Tab-separated table of C-alpha atoms in Angstrom:
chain	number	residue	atom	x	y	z
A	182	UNK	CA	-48.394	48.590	51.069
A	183	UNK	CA	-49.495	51.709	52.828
A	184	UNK	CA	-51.506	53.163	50.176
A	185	UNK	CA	-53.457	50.232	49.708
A	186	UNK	CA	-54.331	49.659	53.720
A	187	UNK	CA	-57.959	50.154	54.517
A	188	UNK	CA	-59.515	50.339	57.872
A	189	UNK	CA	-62.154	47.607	58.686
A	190	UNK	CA	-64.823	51.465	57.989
A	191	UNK	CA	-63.586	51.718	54.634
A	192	UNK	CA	-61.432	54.723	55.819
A	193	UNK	CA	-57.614	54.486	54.978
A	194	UNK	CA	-54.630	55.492	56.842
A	195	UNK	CA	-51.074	55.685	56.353
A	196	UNK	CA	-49.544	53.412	59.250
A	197	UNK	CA	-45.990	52.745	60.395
A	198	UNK	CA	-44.686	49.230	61.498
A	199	UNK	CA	-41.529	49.110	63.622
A	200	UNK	CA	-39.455	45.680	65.415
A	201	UNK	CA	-36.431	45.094	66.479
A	202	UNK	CA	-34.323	42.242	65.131
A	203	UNK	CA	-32.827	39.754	67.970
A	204	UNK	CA	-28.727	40.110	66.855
A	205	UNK	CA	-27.450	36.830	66.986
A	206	UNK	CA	-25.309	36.359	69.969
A	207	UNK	CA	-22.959	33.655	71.857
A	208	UNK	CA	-24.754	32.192	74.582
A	209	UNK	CA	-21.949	29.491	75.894
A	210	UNK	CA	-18.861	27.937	75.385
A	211	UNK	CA	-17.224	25.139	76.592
A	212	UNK	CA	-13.947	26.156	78.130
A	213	UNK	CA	-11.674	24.290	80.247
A	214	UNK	CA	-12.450	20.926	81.002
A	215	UNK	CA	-13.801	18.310	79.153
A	216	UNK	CA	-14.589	14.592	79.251
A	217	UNK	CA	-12.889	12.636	75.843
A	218	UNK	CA	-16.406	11.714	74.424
A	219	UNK	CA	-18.156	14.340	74.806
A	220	UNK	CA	-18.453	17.472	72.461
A	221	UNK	CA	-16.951	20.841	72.452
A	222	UNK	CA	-20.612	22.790	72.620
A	223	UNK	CA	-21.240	26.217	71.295
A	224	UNK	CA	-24.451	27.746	71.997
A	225	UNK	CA	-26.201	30.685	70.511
A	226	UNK	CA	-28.908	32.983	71.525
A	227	UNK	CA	-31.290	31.585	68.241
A	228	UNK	CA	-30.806	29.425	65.518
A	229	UNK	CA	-28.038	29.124	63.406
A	230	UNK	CA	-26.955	28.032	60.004
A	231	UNK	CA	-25.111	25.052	60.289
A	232	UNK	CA	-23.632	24.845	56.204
A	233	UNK	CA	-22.385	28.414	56.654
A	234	UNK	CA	-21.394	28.392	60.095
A	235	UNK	CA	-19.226	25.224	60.084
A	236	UNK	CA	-16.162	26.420	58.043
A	237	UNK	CA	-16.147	28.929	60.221
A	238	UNK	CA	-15.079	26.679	63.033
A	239	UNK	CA	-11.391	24.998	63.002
A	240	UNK	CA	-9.504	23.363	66.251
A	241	UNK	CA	-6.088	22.915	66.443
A	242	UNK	CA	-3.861	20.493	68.913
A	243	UNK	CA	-2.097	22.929	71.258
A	244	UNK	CA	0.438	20.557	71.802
A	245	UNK	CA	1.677	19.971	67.605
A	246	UNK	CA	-0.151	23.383	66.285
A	247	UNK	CA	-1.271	20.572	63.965
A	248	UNK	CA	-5.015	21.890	62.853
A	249	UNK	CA	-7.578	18.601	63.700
A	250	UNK	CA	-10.628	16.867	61.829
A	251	UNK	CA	-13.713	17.634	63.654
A	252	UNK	CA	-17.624	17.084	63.035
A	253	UNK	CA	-19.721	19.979	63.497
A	254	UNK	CA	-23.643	19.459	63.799
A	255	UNK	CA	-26.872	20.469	65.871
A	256	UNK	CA	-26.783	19.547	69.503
A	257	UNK	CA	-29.933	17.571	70.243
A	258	UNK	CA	-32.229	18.436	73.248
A	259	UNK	CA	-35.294	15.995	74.809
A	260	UNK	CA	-38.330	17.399	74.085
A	261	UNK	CA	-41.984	15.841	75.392
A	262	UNK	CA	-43.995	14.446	72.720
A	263	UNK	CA	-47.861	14.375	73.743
A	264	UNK	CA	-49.237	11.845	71.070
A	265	UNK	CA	-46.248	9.497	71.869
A	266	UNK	CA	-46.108	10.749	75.583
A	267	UNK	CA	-42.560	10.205	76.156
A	268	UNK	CA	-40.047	12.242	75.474
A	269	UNK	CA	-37.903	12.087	72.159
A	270	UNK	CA	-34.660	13.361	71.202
A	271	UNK	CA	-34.955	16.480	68.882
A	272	UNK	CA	-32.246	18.440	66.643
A	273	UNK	CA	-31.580	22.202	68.513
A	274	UNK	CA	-30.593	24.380	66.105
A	275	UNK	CA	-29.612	27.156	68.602
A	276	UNK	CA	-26.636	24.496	69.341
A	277	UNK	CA	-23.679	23.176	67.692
A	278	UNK	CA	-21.303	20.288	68.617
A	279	UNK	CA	-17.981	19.890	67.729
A	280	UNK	CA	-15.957	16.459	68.223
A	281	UNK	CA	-13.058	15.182	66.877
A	282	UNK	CA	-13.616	12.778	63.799
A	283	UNK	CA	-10.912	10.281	64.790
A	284	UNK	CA	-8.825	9.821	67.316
A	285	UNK	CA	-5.315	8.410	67.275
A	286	UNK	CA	-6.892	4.885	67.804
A	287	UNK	CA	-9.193	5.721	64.939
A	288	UNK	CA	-12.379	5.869	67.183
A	289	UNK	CA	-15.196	8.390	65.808
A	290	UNK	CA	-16.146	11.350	68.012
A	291	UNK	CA	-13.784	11.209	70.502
A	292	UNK	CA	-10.484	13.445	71.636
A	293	UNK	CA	-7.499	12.067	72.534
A	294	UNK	CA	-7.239	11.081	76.372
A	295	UNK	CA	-4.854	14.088	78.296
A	296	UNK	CA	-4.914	16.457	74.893
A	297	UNK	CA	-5.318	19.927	75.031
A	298	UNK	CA	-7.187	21.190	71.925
A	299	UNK	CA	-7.642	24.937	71.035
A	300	UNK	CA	-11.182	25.961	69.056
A	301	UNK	CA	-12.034	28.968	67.242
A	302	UNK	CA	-14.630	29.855	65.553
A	303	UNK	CA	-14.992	33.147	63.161
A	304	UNK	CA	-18.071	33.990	62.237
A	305	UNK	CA	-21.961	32.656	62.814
A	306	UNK	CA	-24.525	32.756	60.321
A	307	UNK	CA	-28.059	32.433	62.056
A	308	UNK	CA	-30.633	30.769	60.107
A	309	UNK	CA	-33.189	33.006	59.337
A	310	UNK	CA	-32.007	36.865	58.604
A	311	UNK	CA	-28.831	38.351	57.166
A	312	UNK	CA	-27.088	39.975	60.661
A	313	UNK	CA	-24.190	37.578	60.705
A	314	UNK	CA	-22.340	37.717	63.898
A	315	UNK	CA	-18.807	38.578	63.117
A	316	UNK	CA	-17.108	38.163	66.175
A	317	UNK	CA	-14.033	35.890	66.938
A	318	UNK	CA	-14.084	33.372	69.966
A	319	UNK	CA	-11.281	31.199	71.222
A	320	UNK	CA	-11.347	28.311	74.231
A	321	UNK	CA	-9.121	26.429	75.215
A	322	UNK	CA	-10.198	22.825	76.127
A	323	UNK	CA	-8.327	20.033	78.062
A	324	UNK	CA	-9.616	16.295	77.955
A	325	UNK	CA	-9.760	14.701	80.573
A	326	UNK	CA	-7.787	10.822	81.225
A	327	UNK	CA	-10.118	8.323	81.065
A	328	UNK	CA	-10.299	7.502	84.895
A	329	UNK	CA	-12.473	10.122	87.060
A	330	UNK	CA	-11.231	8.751	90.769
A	331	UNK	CA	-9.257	6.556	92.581
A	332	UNK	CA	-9.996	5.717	96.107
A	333	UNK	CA	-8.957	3.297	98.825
A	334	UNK	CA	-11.518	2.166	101.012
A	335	UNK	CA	-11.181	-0.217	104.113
A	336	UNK	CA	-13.592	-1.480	106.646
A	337	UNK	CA	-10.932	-1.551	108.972
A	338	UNK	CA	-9.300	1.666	108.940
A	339	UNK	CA	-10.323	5.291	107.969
A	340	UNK	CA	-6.365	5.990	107.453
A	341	UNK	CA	-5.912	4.769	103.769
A	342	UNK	CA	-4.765	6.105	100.987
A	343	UNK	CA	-3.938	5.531	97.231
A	344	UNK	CA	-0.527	5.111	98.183
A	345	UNK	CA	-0.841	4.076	101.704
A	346	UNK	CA	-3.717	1.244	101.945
A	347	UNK	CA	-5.135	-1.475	103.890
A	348	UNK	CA	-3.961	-4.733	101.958
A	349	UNK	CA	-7.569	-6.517	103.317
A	350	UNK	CA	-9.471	-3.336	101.790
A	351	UNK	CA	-9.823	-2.588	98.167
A	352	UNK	CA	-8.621	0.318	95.494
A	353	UNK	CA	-11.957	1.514	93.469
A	354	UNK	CA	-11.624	2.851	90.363
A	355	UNK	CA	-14.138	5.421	88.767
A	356	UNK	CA	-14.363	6.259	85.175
A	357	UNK	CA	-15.759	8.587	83.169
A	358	UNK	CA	-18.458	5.809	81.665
C-alpha cells in the first residue's frame, strides 16, 4: 500500500499508520442481590459476540451444585428515535442478560424466590476483532422473596410494629411488582 501512495502533488512518500486496539474489558457485574425477574447483567466495555460468548457462561444453584438452564441475550437500552420522536427499545450489544429458563413452577425468565445462584463466565468474544478476553469471573447472586416490605401503619399511634400493631390500623405489604 505504501508504494503505491501518492501525495495530492504527484510526489510519493512512504507513510506509517499506527492505532491502538480498545481490549475488550468487563465493565459490570451483577453481584449480590437480585430481584427474581430480573436478569443477571454482564456488561462490557464494547460489543460482544453473543454465539461465541454464550457457552462461555454457565450458573449453577449454590444450594444443589446442580448446574441451571439459563437464556443468554443482548440487554436492550431506550434510545430516541427522531423520525418517530419517541423513544424505542434497541438491542445493546455491549450487554448481555442472563435469566433462568424455568423456574421450579415452570415460569420463563425467572429465578427461584430465596435461591442463591452462582455465575461464571470464561471467556468473551467481542464482535468485531480477534483479542478475546480470557479472563474468568465469578458472582455470586441471591434472589430476593417476592415481598420488598412490610409495614404497620396507624393513625392512632406512631408505636406499631409488624409484630406489635394497632388492630384499627392496617399491615401494608410491598412487593417487588
Amino acid at each position: 500500500l505504501v508504494s503505491r501512495a501518492t501525495a495530492r502533488c504527484g510526489g510519493s512518500r512512504p507513510a506509517t499508520a499506527r492505532f491502538t486496539t480498545r481490549h475488550l474489558r468487563y465493565a459490570y457485574l451483577t453481584n449480590g442481590r437480585t430481584v427474581y425477574n430480573q436478569p443477571i447483567v454482564i456488561h462490557f466495555n464494547q460489543p460482544i459476540d453473543l454465539t461465541r460468548t454464550a457457552p462461555e457462561i454457565s450458573v449453577r444453584n449454590s444450594s444443589s451444585s446442580q448446574a441451571v438452564d439459563v437464556i443468554v441475550e443482548y440487554g436492550k437500552i431506550k434510545e430516541y428515535d427522531k423520525k418517530l420522536k419517541r423513544y424505542t427499545e434497541v438491542e445493546d450489544q455491549s450487554t448481555i442478560n442472563v435469566f433462568q429458563k424455568r423456574d421450579t413452577h415452570g415460569r420463563a425468565k425467572l429465578w427461584d424466590f430465596t435461591y442463591n445462584y452462582g455465575l461464571t463466565i470464561n471467556k468473551a468474544y467481542p464482535a468485531e476483532g480477534d483479542i478475546i478476553l480470557d479472563e474468568n469471573r465469578k458472582v455470586s447472586i441471591q434472589v430476593t422473596d417476592i415481598i420488598a416490605d412490610i409495614r404497620a401503619v396507624s393513625d392512632r399511634s406512631n408505636q406499631v410494629r409488624t409484630d406489635f400493631f394497632d388492630p384499627a390500623g392496617r399491615l401494608e405489604v410491598r412487593f417487588f411488582e
